[in-house]
Structures are given as structure tokens and as C-alpha cells.
């Protein structure tokens, strides 16, 4: 099992390697396809159905990523397969494809990446990171943004999951280890809790596999990293874990993030009333908070 030692496989899942691999690759039952059936379309449809149903049960993954990964029918729009057997996942123009080869000793697999035209972005490889799960349970691939797909490959005794990541833009695979409350990659980084519980240590993961722990503890939800900062418990922090904007004197009702050099903020009073404003990168209000939304006339 690829890992860093902190992942403890549930003993009840030992011996399920073949089943786990079939679930990961979307191959369960594929040998029973009717003769003459289109393996590309049927396997792709099954992958989408399996992924959609599994992800609905998984509240630890972001809804936006679940939508991107599911993409009903997206795989069936690709050119007919040449050199691969089926599509296992796809989003943002990247599609992970599987080639299965059968022999008397058993099936072997390779994974590669194609674009929307069916052209190879990265060739098939037997040492793909998603094929490194040797025992236990693995999930369907989920898309996290910035070209990065992930699978959960182990669950610890406290129900914290470990994740393998694959950057389809750069053809880079890496082990992200235990993560909680995954929200998605944005501007090249993913900010998560590194364990369960409150407070929990913050882990920063780059889309190319660099992992740092800046010494922060998370009480509430963590915002998406954007334009150099991420929101956590009333403050915005940079990648070094330094607080650069402090709004802790206010009761922030949303999980804000910067976009186009400004950030939309909801301020809640002790009586429950909400006012709206925006701030710049210095933390200055761009206008006085008011009680109508930005979309109101």
C-alpha cells in the first residue's frame, strides 16, 4: 500500500484487493457484457452511475467536484476508444482511461490521459498512482479542480480517509495522506484539515505534490485558497500561515474567498441580522455594510 505510515487499513477490508480494484477501475461485471456490445459506452455509463451514487453518500467531498466528476454522458461523447478499454473519469478536458489486458494469470491494467478529442495527453502506464492500491478499499476517482483527480484509498480507525492525488495536467501522482473536509484545488493549492477533531491541524497541498503544515489549527470551515490567501476562523492567511487580514472582531456568516481583487463578506449581528459588503486585499471595506444583497436592485 502506498502511504506514509499513518494510514491504518480496516482489518475487515483485508482480502478485498480484487474487489477494490474493480470498484476503482469501474470493471466490476464488465466480463459479462453481451457479445457485440460497445464496451466503451457501457463501461463509461457504469462508471458515471457508480461514481454518482458513491459520491452522493460521501459528504466529505465538495459538491462542485462531485458534479464535475460525474458529468453524465461526457465519456460517451468521446471518440471510440483506440488503445484503451474504457474511461474511468473525466472533467475540464482531461479523461482518465484504462486499458485492460487479460491473461491466464489474471488481468493487468494501465491508465493514461486523453483530451476531449480522444488524443493522448499522457500515455498509458502500469505504474500510475491510482494502480498502487494493493489492498483494502478504494473509491471512484473524484475531480478536485486544477486538473487534479483523487481517490480515497484507506480509512483509519477514527474514520479519517487518506487520499491519492493525480495531476492530469502535469502527469504527477502523489500521496496526500489523511485529509478531512476537502473543498477543492484552486489557484494551485488545496487547504484541508490533516486530522479529525476540533481544533485540527491545517494541511496545505499543492497541485504538484508539495505538502506543508503551517502550524495553524482549524475550528471552523476552511475557505478556498484564492489570490494568495485562504479564510479560516475570522482571518485570511497566506501559505506561510501568516494572518494578513483580521476580521475576527466581526461575526462572519459566510466562508469568503477573493475573486477579482475583492471579497464578498456577510456580517451577522448578535440579533441574527445580516449585512453585506466587500473588502480589498488590505481588509478595507469597499463600502459600508448594508442589508440588501449585491444582486438586489
PDB file of C-alpha atoms in Angstrom:
ATOM      1  CA  UNK A   1       0.000   0.000   0.000  1.00  0.00           C
ATOM      2  CA  UNK A   2       1.341   3.425  -0.885  1.00  0.00           C
ATOM      3  CA  UNK A   3       1.268   5.534   2.218  1.00  0.00           C
ATOM      4  CA  UNK A   4       3.223   7.390   4.869  1.00  0.00           C
ATOM      5  CA  UNK A   5       2.606   5.033   7.751  1.00  0.00           C
ATOM      6  CA  UNK A   6      -0.240   6.996   9.280  1.00  0.00           C
ATOM      7  CA  UNK A   7      -2.986   5.216   7.341  1.00  0.00           C
ATOM      8  CA  UNK A   8      -4.330   2.153   9.162  1.00  0.00           C
ATOM      9  CA  UNK A   9      -6.352  -0.170   6.904  1.00  0.00           C
ATOM     10  CA  UNK A  10      -9.505  -1.548   8.457  1.00  0.00           C
ATOM     11  CA  UNK A  11      -8.779  -5.249   9.024  1.00  0.00           C
ATOM     12  CA  UNK A  12     -12.245  -6.214   7.809  1.00  0.00           C
ATOM     13  CA  UNK A  13     -11.267  -4.921   4.368  1.00  0.00           C
ATOM     14  CA  UNK A  14      -8.175  -7.083   4.006  1.00  0.00           C
ATOM     15  CA  UNK A  15      -8.552  -9.640   1.231  1.00  0.00           C
ATOM     16  CA  UNK A  16     -10.754  -7.336  -0.855  1.00  0.00           C
ATOM     17  CA  UNK A  17      -7.953  -6.204  -3.170  1.00  0.00           C
ATOM     18  CA  UNK A  18      -9.531  -7.587  -6.341  1.00  0.00           C
ATOM     19  CA  UNK A  19     -12.947  -6.164  -5.495  1.00  0.00           C
ATOM     20  CA  UNK A  20     -11.462  -2.815  -4.514  1.00  0.00           C
ATOM     21  CA  UNK A  21      -9.527  -2.564  -7.776  1.00  0.00           C
ATOM     22  CA  UNK A  22     -12.656  -3.439  -9.744  1.00  0.00           C
ATOM     23  CA  UNK A  23     -14.601  -0.674  -7.982  1.00  0.00           C
ATOM     24  CA  UNK A  24     -11.789   1.842  -8.577  1.00  0.00           C
ATOM     25  CA  UNK A  25     -11.485   0.971 -12.260  1.00  0.00           C
ATOM     26  CA  UNK A  26     -15.215   0.546 -12.845  1.00  0.00           C
ATOM     27  CA  UNK A  27     -14.677  -3.017 -14.132  1.00  0.00           C
ATOM     28  CA  UNK A  28     -16.993  -4.964 -11.851  1.00  0.00           C
ATOM     29  CA  UNK A  29     -19.116  -7.171 -14.089  1.00  0.00           C
ATOM     30  CA  UNK A  30     -17.529  -5.971 -17.338  1.00  0.00           C
ATOM     31  CA  UNK A  31     -16.615  -9.525 -18.350  1.00  0.00           C
ATOM     32  CA  UNK A  32     -20.309 -10.330 -18.604  1.00  0.00           C
ATOM     33  CA  UNK A  33     -21.086  -7.751 -21.299  1.00  0.00           C
ATOM     34  CA  UNK A  34     -23.146  -9.165 -24.182  1.00  0.00           C
ATOM     35  CA  UNK A  35     -21.113 -10.107 -27.207  1.00  0.00           C
ATOM     36  CA  UNK A  36     -21.041  -7.250 -29.687  1.00  0.00           C
ATOM     37  CA  UNK A  37     -21.908  -4.605 -27.088  1.00  0.00           C
ATOM     38  CA  UNK A  38     -19.961  -1.351 -27.110  1.00  0.00           C
ATOM     39  CA  UNK A  39     -17.595  -1.742 -24.094  1.00  0.00           C
ATOM     40  CA  UNK A  40     -16.684   1.943 -24.243  1.00  0.00           C
ATOM     41  CA  UNK A  41     -20.227   3.244 -23.850  1.00  0.00           C
ATOM     42  CA  UNK A  42     -21.408   0.661 -21.316  1.00  0.00           C
ATOM     43  CA  UNK A  43     -18.324   0.853 -19.120  1.00  0.00           C
ATOM     44  CA  UNK A  44     -18.377   4.661 -19.227  1.00  0.00           C
ATOM     45  CA  UNK A  45     -22.039   4.739 -18.286  1.00  0.00           C
ATOM     46  CA  UNK A  46     -21.453   2.307 -15.430  1.00  0.00           C
ATOM     47  CA  UNK A  47     -18.526   4.387 -14.209  1.00  0.00           C
ATOM     48  CA  UNK A  48     -20.683   7.528 -14.210  1.00  0.00           C
ATOM     49  CA  UNK A  49     -23.528   5.744 -12.406  1.00  0.00           C
ATOM     50  CA  UNK A  50     -21.205   4.148  -9.832  1.00  0.00           C
ATOM     51  CA  UNK A  51     -19.391   7.438  -9.269  1.00  0.00           C
ATOM     52  CA  UNK A  52     -22.597   9.439  -8.906  1.00  0.00           C
ATOM     53  CA  UNK A  53     -24.194   7.031  -6.423  1.00  0.00           C
ATOM     54  CA  UNK A  54     -20.998   6.677  -4.376  1.00  0.00           C
ATOM     55  CA  UNK A  55     -20.348  10.416  -4.214  1.00  0.00           C
ATOM     56  CA  UNK A  56     -23.886  11.175  -3.010  1.00  0.00           C
ATOM     57  CA  UNK A  57     -23.042   9.107   0.070  1.00  0.00           C
ATOM     58  CA  UNK A  58     -19.750  10.926   0.632  1.00  0.00           C
ATOM     59  CA  UNK A  59     -20.297  14.249   2.386  1.00  0.00           C
ATOM     60  CA  UNK A  60     -16.547  14.802   2.836  1.00  0.00           C
ATOM     61  CA  UNK A  61     -16.127  15.684  -0.854  1.00  0.00           C
ATOM     62  CA  UNK A  62     -17.154  19.039  -2.357  1.00  0.00           C
ATOM     63  CA  UNK A  63     -20.448  19.200  -4.270  1.00  0.00           C
ATOM     64  CA  UNK A  64     -18.791  21.165  -7.072  1.00  0.00           C
ATOM     65  CA  UNK A  65     -16.228  18.405  -7.513  1.00  0.00           C
ATOM     66  CA  UNK A  66     -18.902  15.734  -7.452  1.00  0.00           C
ATOM     67  CA  UNK A  67     -20.735  17.497 -10.287  1.00  0.00           C
ATOM     68  CA  UNK A  68     -17.557  17.866 -12.351  1.00  0.00           C
ATOM     69  CA  UNK A  69     -16.516  14.267 -11.847  1.00  0.00           C
ATOM     70  CA  UNK A  70     -19.941  12.835 -12.622  1.00  0.00           C
ATOM     71  CA  UNK A  71     -20.529  14.591 -15.955  1.00  0.00           C
ATOM     72  CA  UNK A  72     -23.290  12.203 -17.106  1.00  0.00           C
ATOM     73  CA  UNK A  73     -22.682  11.064 -20.667  1.00  0.00           C
ATOM     74  CA  UNK A  74     -19.442  13.012 -21.065  1.00  0.00           C
ATOM     75  CA  UNK A  75     -17.389   9.889 -21.717  1.00  0.00           C
ATOM     76  CA  UNK A  76     -19.825   8.633 -24.346  1.00  0.00           C
ATOM     77  CA  UNK A  77     -19.199  11.801 -26.395  1.00  0.00           C
ATOM     78  CA  UNK A  78     -15.514  10.965 -26.799  1.00  0.00           C
ATOM     79  CA  UNK A  79     -14.263   9.277 -29.981  1.00  0.00           C
ATOM     80  CA  UNK A  80     -14.459   5.490 -29.922  1.00  0.00           C
ATOM     81  CA  UNK A  81     -11.516   4.028 -27.987  1.00  0.00           C
ATOM     82  CA  UNK A  82      -8.293   3.158 -29.694  1.00  0.00           C
ATOM     83  CA  UNK A  83      -5.650   1.666 -27.460  1.00  0.00           C
ATOM     84  CA  UNK A  84      -7.723   1.729 -24.276  1.00  0.00           C
ATOM     85  CA  UNK A  85     -10.726  -0.155 -22.906  1.00  0.00           C
ATOM     86  CA  UNK A  86     -12.892   2.486 -21.205  1.00  0.00           C
ATOM     87  CA  UNK A  87     -12.984   5.901 -19.498  1.00  0.00           C
ATOM     88  CA  UNK A  88     -12.873   5.894 -15.697  1.00  0.00           C
ATOM     89  CA  UNK A  89     -13.323   9.650 -15.026  1.00  0.00           C
ATOM     90  CA  UNK A  90     -13.241  12.986 -16.819  1.00  0.00           C
ATOM     91  CA  UNK A  91     -13.512  16.750 -16.271  1.00  0.00           C
ATOM     92  CA  UNK A  92     -12.119  20.025 -17.692  1.00  0.00           C
ATOM     93  CA  UNK A  93     -10.965  18.320 -20.880  1.00  0.00           C
ATOM     94  CA  UNK A  94      -8.990  15.568 -19.127  1.00  0.00           C
ATOM     95  CA  UNK A  95     -10.188  11.957 -19.237  1.00  0.00           C
ATOM     96  CA  UNK A  96      -8.514   9.110 -17.358  1.00  0.00           C
ATOM     97  CA  UNK A  97      -8.683   5.954 -19.472  1.00  0.00           C
ATOM     98  CA  UNK A  98      -7.978   2.339 -18.612  1.00  0.00           C
ATOM     99  CA  UNK A  99      -6.522  -0.433 -20.734  1.00  0.00           C
ATOM    100  CA  UNK A 100      -7.235  -3.943 -19.519  1.00  0.00           C
ATOM    101  CA  UNK A 101      -5.286  -6.962 -20.758  1.00  0.00           C
ATOM    102  CA  UNK A 102      -6.347 -10.475 -19.783  1.00  0.00           C
ATOM    103  CA  UNK A 103      -4.095 -13.486 -19.466  1.00  0.00           C
ATOM    104  CA  UNK A 104      -4.294 -16.930 -17.837  1.00  0.00           C
ATOM    105  CA  UNK A 105      -2.583 -15.460 -14.776  1.00  0.00           C
ATOM    106  CA  UNK A 106      -5.185 -12.685 -14.437  1.00  0.00           C
ATOM    107  CA  UNK A 107      -5.968  -9.178 -15.658  1.00  0.00           C
ATOM    108  CA  UNK A 108      -3.445  -6.325 -15.802  1.00  0.00           C
ATOM    109  CA  UNK A 109      -4.229  -2.622 -16.110  1.00  0.00           C
ATOM    110  CA  UNK A 110      -2.714   0.603 -17.386  1.00  0.00           C
ATOM    111  CA  UNK A 111      -4.044   4.166 -17.002  1.00  0.00           C
ATOM    112  CA  UNK A 112      -3.455   7.126 -19.313  1.00  0.00           C
ATOM    113  CA  UNK A 113      -4.975  10.536 -20.089  1.00  0.00           C
ATOM    114  CA  UNK A 114      -6.731  11.768 -23.243  1.00  0.00           C
ATOM    115  CA  UNK A 115      -8.368  15.084 -24.162  1.00  0.00           C
ATOM    116  CA  UNK A 116     -11.882  15.784 -25.464  1.00  0.00           C
ATOM    117  CA  UNK A 117     -10.803  14.833 -28.999  1.00  0.00           C
ATOM    118  CA  UNK A 118      -9.539  11.434 -27.884  1.00  0.00           C
ATOM    119  CA  UNK A 119      -5.899  12.488 -28.357  1.00  0.00           C
ATOM    120  CA  UNK A 120      -3.293  11.278 -25.914  1.00  0.00           C
ATOM    121  CA  UNK A 121      -2.238  13.840 -23.310  1.00  0.00           C
ATOM    122  CA  UNK A 122      -0.233  11.312 -21.290  1.00  0.00           C
ATOM    123  CA  UNK A 123       0.431   7.723 -22.422  1.00  0.00           C
ATOM    124  CA  UNK A 124      -0.765   4.574 -20.700  1.00  0.00           C
ATOM    125  CA  UNK A 125       1.368   3.493 -17.768  1.00  0.00           C
ATOM    126  CA  UNK A 126       1.283   0.485 -15.474  1.00  0.00           C
ATOM    127  CA  UNK A 127       2.821   2.471 -12.601  1.00  0.00           C
ATOM    128  CA  UNK A 128       0.041   5.073 -12.443  1.00  0.00           C
ATOM    129  CA  UNK A 129      -0.557   6.285  -8.872  1.00  0.00           C
ATOM    130  CA  UNK A 130      -4.164   5.038  -8.919  1.00  0.00           C
ATOM    131  CA  UNK A 131      -2.957   1.482  -9.573  1.00  0.00           C
ATOM    132  CA  UNK A 132      -0.812   1.443  -6.434  1.00  0.00           C
ATOM    133  CA  UNK A 133      -3.679   0.411  -4.143  1.00  0.00           C
ATOM    134  CA  UNK A 134      -2.724  -3.163  -3.264  1.00  0.00           C
ATOM    135  CA  UNK A 135      -5.240  -3.989  -0.556  1.00  0.00           C
ATOM    136  CA  UNK A 136      -8.332  -2.659   1.148  1.00  0.00           C
ATOM    137  CA  UNK A 137     -10.891  -0.296  -0.344  1.00  0.00           C
ATOM    138  CA  UNK A 138     -10.602   2.452  -2.951  1.00  0.00           C
ATOM    139  CA  UNK A 139     -13.193   4.934  -4.226  1.00  0.00           C
ATOM    140  CA  UNK A 140     -14.080   6.066  -7.712  1.00  0.00           C
ATOM    141  CA  UNK A 141     -11.909   8.998  -8.896  1.00  0.00           C
ATOM    142  CA  UNK A 142     -13.234  12.438  -7.942  1.00  0.00           C
ATOM    143  CA  UNK A 143     -12.259  15.682  -9.671  1.00  0.00           C
ATOM    144  CA  UNK A 144     -10.971  18.444  -7.355  1.00  0.00           C
ATOM    145  CA  UNK A 145     -10.182  21.192  -9.876  1.00  0.00           C
ATOM    146  CA  UNK A 146      -6.923  22.475 -11.400  1.00  0.00           C
ATOM    147  CA  UNK A 147      -6.599  19.206 -13.353  1.00  0.00           C
ATOM    148  CA  UNK A 148      -6.322  17.111 -10.169  1.00  0.00           C
ATOM    149  CA  UNK A 149      -8.246  13.871  -9.589  1.00  0.00           C
ATOM    150  CA  UNK A 150      -8.276  11.952  -6.300  1.00  0.00           C
ATOM    151  CA  UNK A 151      -9.268   8.608  -4.823  1.00  0.00           C
ATOM    152  CA  UNK A 152      -9.764   7.632  -1.204  1.00  0.00           C
ATOM    153  CA  UNK A 153      -7.683   4.530  -0.615  1.00  0.00           C
ATOM    154  CA  UNK A 154      -7.912   3.869   3.118  1.00  0.00           C
ATOM    155  CA  UNK A 155      -9.958   4.714   6.172  1.00  0.00           C
ATOM    156  CA  UNK A 156      -8.389   4.896   9.616  1.00  0.00           C
ATOM    157  CA  UNK A 157      -9.904   3.707  12.874  1.00  0.00           C
ATOM    158  CA  UNK A 158     -11.322   7.211  13.506  1.00  0.00           C
ATOM    159  CA  UNK A 159     -12.949   7.228  10.044  1.00  0.00           C
ATOM    160  CA  UNK A 160     -10.452   9.705   8.594  1.00  0.00           C
ATOM    161  CA  UNK A 161      -9.664   8.929   4.951  1.00  0.00           C
ATOM    162  CA  UNK A 162      -6.348   9.019   3.112  1.00  0.00           C
ATOM    163  CA  UNK A 163      -6.110  10.234  -0.472  1.00  0.00           C
ATOM    164  CA  UNK A 164      -4.017   9.632  -3.568  1.00  0.00           C
ATOM    165  CA  UNK A 165      -3.865  12.580  -5.996  1.00  0.00           C
ATOM    166  CA  UNK A 166      -3.174  12.682  -9.728  1.00  0.00           C
ATOM    167  CA  UNK A 167      -2.461  15.927 -11.601  1.00  0.00           C
ATOM    168  CA  UNK A 168      -3.613  15.212 -15.174  1.00  0.00           C
ATOM    169  CA  UNK A 169      -2.074  18.465 -16.442  1.00  0.00           C
ATOM    170  CA  UNK A 170       1.444  17.597 -15.329  1.00  0.00           C
ATOM    171  CA  UNK A 171       1.194  13.772 -15.150  1.00  0.00           C
ATOM    172  CA  UNK A 172       2.167  13.873 -11.463  1.00  0.00           C
ATOM    173  CA  UNK A 173       0.883  11.441  -8.850  1.00  0.00           C
ATOM    174  CA  UNK A 174       1.361  11.747  -5.093  1.00  0.00           C
ATOM    175  CA  UNK A 175       0.059  10.562  -1.742  1.00  0.00           C
ATOM    176  CA  UNK A 176      -1.702  13.345   0.183  1.00  0.00           C
ATOM    177  CA  UNK A 177      -2.154  11.181   3.286  1.00  0.00           C
ATOM    178  CA  UNK A 178      -5.041  11.742   5.748  1.00  0.00           C
ATOM    179  CA  UNK A 179      -7.315  14.679   4.913  1.00  0.00           C
ATOM    180  CA  UNK A 180     -10.640  15.931   6.199  1.00  0.00           C
ATOM    181  CA  UNK A 181     -13.173  18.382   4.738  1.00  0.00           C
ATOM    182  CA  UNK A 182     -11.748  18.504   1.211  1.00  0.00           C
ATOM    183  CA  UNK A 183     -13.076  21.553  -0.644  1.00  0.00           C
ATOM    184  CA  UNK A 184     -11.068  21.570  -3.898  1.00  0.00           C
ATOM    185  CA  UNK A 185      -7.918  22.823  -5.608  1.00  0.00           C
ATOM    186  CA  UNK A 186      -7.930  26.482  -6.638  1.00  0.00           C
ATOM    187  CA  UNK A 187      -5.013  28.617  -7.807  1.00  0.00           C
ATOM    188  CA  UNK A 188      -2.756  25.593  -7.408  1.00  0.00           C
ATOM    189  CA  UNK A 189      -3.469  24.714  -3.768  1.00  0.00           C
ATOM    190  CA  UNK A 190      -5.840  22.739  -1.557  1.00  0.00           C
ATOM    191  CA  UNK A 191      -6.184  23.655   2.135  1.00  0.00           C
ATOM    192  CA  UNK A 192      -7.609  20.950   4.415  1.00  0.00           C
ATOM    193  CA  UNK A 193      -7.631  19.603   7.940  1.00  0.00           C
ATOM    194  CA  UNK A 194      -4.969  16.966   8.462  1.00  0.00           C
ATOM    195  CA  UNK A 195      -6.996  15.065  11.063  1.00  0.00           C
ATOM    196  CA  UNK A 196     -10.441  14.811  12.584  1.00  0.00           C
ATOM    197  CA  UNK A 197     -11.498  16.705  15.679  1.00  0.00           C
ATOM    198  CA  UNK A 198     -11.693  20.346  16.686  1.00  0.00           C
ATOM    199  CA  UNK A 199      -9.363  22.067  16.516  1.00  0.00           C
ATOM    200  CA  UNK A 200      -7.467  20.169  13.823  1.00  0.00           C
ATOM    201  CA  UNK A 201      -4.089  20.939  12.206  1.00  0.00           C
ATOM    202  CA  UNK A 202      -4.215  22.654   8.811  1.00  0.00           C
ATOM    203  CA  UNK A 203      -2.506  20.977   5.852  1.00  0.00           C
ATOM    204  CA  UNK A 204      -1.666  22.826   2.614  1.00  0.00           C
ATOM    205  CA  UNK A 205      -1.279  20.666  -0.513  1.00  0.00           C
ATOM    206  CA  UNK A 206      -0.010  21.983  -3.846  1.00  0.00           C
ATOM    207  CA  UNK A 207      -1.262  20.523  -7.129  1.00  0.00           C
ATOM    208  CA  UNK A 208       2.285  19.246  -7.792  1.00  0.00           C
ATOM    209  CA  UNK A 209       2.539  17.327  -4.515  1.00  0.00           C
ATOM    210  CA  UNK A 210       4.260  19.639  -2.028  1.00  0.00           C
ATOM    211  CA  UNK A 211       2.657  19.311   1.415  1.00  0.00           C
ATOM    212  CA  UNK A 212       3.206  21.743   4.285  1.00  0.00           C
ATOM    213  CA  UNK A 213       1.703  22.236   7.732  1.00  0.00           C
ATOM    214  CA  UNK A 214       1.963  25.934   8.684  1.00  0.00           C
ATOM    215  CA  UNK A 215       1.122  25.381  12.349  1.00  0.00           C
ATOM    216  CA  UNK A 216      -2.486  26.577  12.168  1.00  0.00           C
ATOM    217  CA  UNK A 217      -5.422  24.922  13.942  1.00  0.00           C
ATOM    218  CA  UNK A 218      -8.907  24.970  12.392  1.00  0.00           C
ATOM    219  CA  UNK A 219     -12.023  25.486  14.490  1.00  0.00           C
ATOM    220  CA  UNK A 220     -14.471  26.300  11.673  1.00  0.00           C
ATOM    221  CA  UNK A 221     -14.626  25.687   7.927  1.00  0.00           C
ATOM    222  CA  UNK A 222     -11.658  26.471   5.693  1.00  0.00           C
ATOM    223  CA  UNK A 223     -12.205  28.614   2.595  1.00  0.00           C
ATOM    224  CA  UNK A 224     -10.793  28.015  -0.870  1.00  0.00           C
ATOM    225  CA  UNK A 225      -7.290  29.325  -1.477  1.00  0.00           C
ATOM    226  CA  UNK A 226      -7.567  32.232  -3.912  1.00  0.00           C
ATOM    227  CA  UNK A 227      -5.405  35.201  -4.891  1.00  0.00           C
ATOM    228  CA  UNK A 228      -2.739  34.330  -2.340  1.00  0.00           C
ATOM    229  CA  UNK A 229      -4.899  33.792   0.764  1.00  0.00           C
ATOM    230  CA  UNK A 230      -7.484  31.498   2.367  1.00  0.00           C
ATOM    231  CA  UNK A 231     -10.087  32.185   5.056  1.00  0.00           C
ATOM    232  CA  UNK A 232     -10.086  30.469   8.443  1.00  0.00           C
ATOM    233  CA  UNK A 233     -11.894  31.415  11.655  1.00  0.00           C
ATOM    234  CA  UNK A 234     -12.230  35.156  11.051  1.00  0.00           C
ATOM    235  CA  UNK A 235      -8.871  35.732   9.375  1.00  0.00           C
ATOM    236  CA  UNK A 236      -7.239  35.406   5.956  1.00  0.00           C
ATOM    237  CA  UNK A 237      -3.887  33.610   5.895  1.00  0.00           C
ATOM    238  CA  UNK A 238      -1.137  33.270   3.310  1.00  0.00           C
ATOM    239  CA  UNK A 239       0.620  29.967   2.506  1.00  0.00           C
ATOM    240  CA  UNK A 240       3.162  30.567   5.274  1.00  0.00           C
ATOM    241  CA  UNK A 241       0.347  30.569   7.839  1.00  0.00           C
ATOM    242  CA  UNK A 242       0.608  34.304   8.497  1.00  0.00           C
ATOM    243  CA  UNK A 243      -2.597  36.254   9.153  1.00  0.00           C
ATOM    244  CA  UNK A 244      -2.749  39.071   6.582  1.00  0.00           C
ATOM    245  CA  UNK A 245      -6.352  40.222   7.107  1.00  0.00           C
ATOM    246  CA  UNK A 246      -8.025  40.115  10.532  1.00  0.00           C
ATOM    247  CA  UNK A 247     -11.826  40.234  10.652  1.00  0.00           C
ATOM    248  CA  UNK A 248     -12.140  38.350  13.931  1.00  0.00           C
ATOM    249  CA  UNK A 249     -13.962  41.264  15.595  1.00  0.00           C
ATOM    250  CA  UNK A 250     -16.902  40.586  13.259  1.00  0.00           C
ATOM    251  CA  UNK A 251     -19.301  37.645  13.095  1.00  0.00           C
ATOM    252  CA  UNK A 252     -18.694  36.366   9.554  1.00  0.00           C
ATOM    253  CA  UNK A 253     -21.716  34.433   8.266  1.00  0.00           C
ATOM    254  CA  UNK A 254     -20.229  33.073   5.009  1.00  0.00           C
ATOM    255  CA  UNK A 255     -16.994  31.311   4.005  1.00  0.00           C
ATOM    256  CA  UNK A 256     -15.448  34.115   1.912  1.00  0.00           C
ATOM    257  CA  UNK A 257     -12.843  33.965  -0.852  1.00  0.00           C
ATOM    258  CA  UNK A 258     -11.228  36.580  -3.058  1.00  0.00           C
ATOM    259  CA  UNK A 259     -12.129  36.998  -6.703  1.00  0.00           C
ATOM    260  CA  UNK A 260     -11.009  39.821  -8.985  1.00  0.00           C
ATOM    261  CA  UNK A 261      -9.174  41.533  -6.106  1.00  0.00           C
ATOM    262  CA  UNK A 262     -12.190  41.796  -3.833  1.00  0.00           C
ATOM    263  CA  UNK A 263     -14.072  39.556  -1.428  1.00  0.00           C
ATOM    264  CA  UNK A 264     -17.789  39.403  -0.630  1.00  0.00           C
ATOM    265  CA  UNK A 265     -18.496  39.313   3.141  1.00  0.00           C
ATOM    266  CA  UNK A 266     -21.664  38.614   5.130  1.00  0.00           C
ATOM    267  CA  UNK A 267     -21.692  40.153   8.618  1.00  0.00           C
ATOM    268  CA  UNK A 268     -24.154  38.804  11.189  1.00  0.00           C
ATOM    269  CA  UNK A 269     -25.243  40.799  14.255  1.00  0.00           C
ATOM    270  CA  UNK A 270     -25.914  39.198  17.634  1.00  0.00           C
ATOM    271  CA  UNK A 271     -29.614  39.509  16.834  1.00  0.00           C
ATOM    272  CA  UNK A 272     -29.162  37.445  13.680  1.00  0.00           C
ATOM    273  CA  UNK A 273     -29.468  40.246  11.136  1.00  0.00           C
ATOM    274  CA  UNK A 274     -27.082  40.043   8.172  1.00  0.00           C
ATOM    275  CA  UNK A 275     -25.355  42.908   6.388  1.00  0.00           C
ATOM    276  CA  UNK A 276     -23.297  42.686   3.199  1.00  0.00           C
ATOM    277  CA  UNK A 277     -20.143  44.337   1.997  1.00  0.00           C
ATOM    278  CA  UNK A 278     -16.889  43.685   0.150  1.00  0.00           C
ATOM    279  CA  UNK A 279     -13.257  44.099   1.193  1.00  0.00           C
ATOM    280  CA  UNK A 280      -9.976  44.607  -0.646  1.00  0.00           C
ATOM    281  CA  UNK A 281      -6.698  42.762  -0.031  1.00  0.00           C
ATOM    282  CA  UNK A 282      -5.827  45.171   2.787  1.00  0.00           C
ATOM    283  CA  UNK A 283      -9.063  44.295   4.594  1.00  0.00           C
ATOM    284  CA  UNK A 284     -10.692  47.687   3.914  1.00  0.00           C
ATOM    285  CA  UNK A 285     -14.456  47.813   3.396  1.00  0.00           C
ATOM    286  CA  UNK A 286     -15.172  48.921  -0.172  1.00  0.00           C
ATOM    287  CA  UNK A 287     -18.469  50.364   1.054  1.00  0.00           C
ATOM    288  CA  UNK A 288     -20.442  50.468   4.282  1.00  0.00           C
ATOM    289  CA  UNK A 289     -22.219  47.194   5.152  1.00  0.00           C
ATOM    290  CA  UNK A 290     -25.901  47.238   4.236  1.00  0.00           C
ATOM    291  CA  UNK A 291     -28.824  44.843   4.461  1.00  0.00           C
ATOM    292  CA  UNK A 292     -29.509  44.201   0.783  1.00  0.00           C
ATOM    293  CA  UNK A 293     -27.604  41.590  -1.239  1.00  0.00           C
ATOM    294  CA  UNK A 294     -25.328  42.531  -4.101  1.00  0.00           C
ATOM    295  CA  UNK A 295     -27.870  41.081  -6.528  1.00  0.00           C
ATOM    296  CA  UNK A 296     -30.761  43.230  -5.272  1.00  0.00           C
ATOM    297  CA  UNK A 297     -31.752  46.309  -7.338  1.00  0.00           C
TER     298      UNK A 297
END
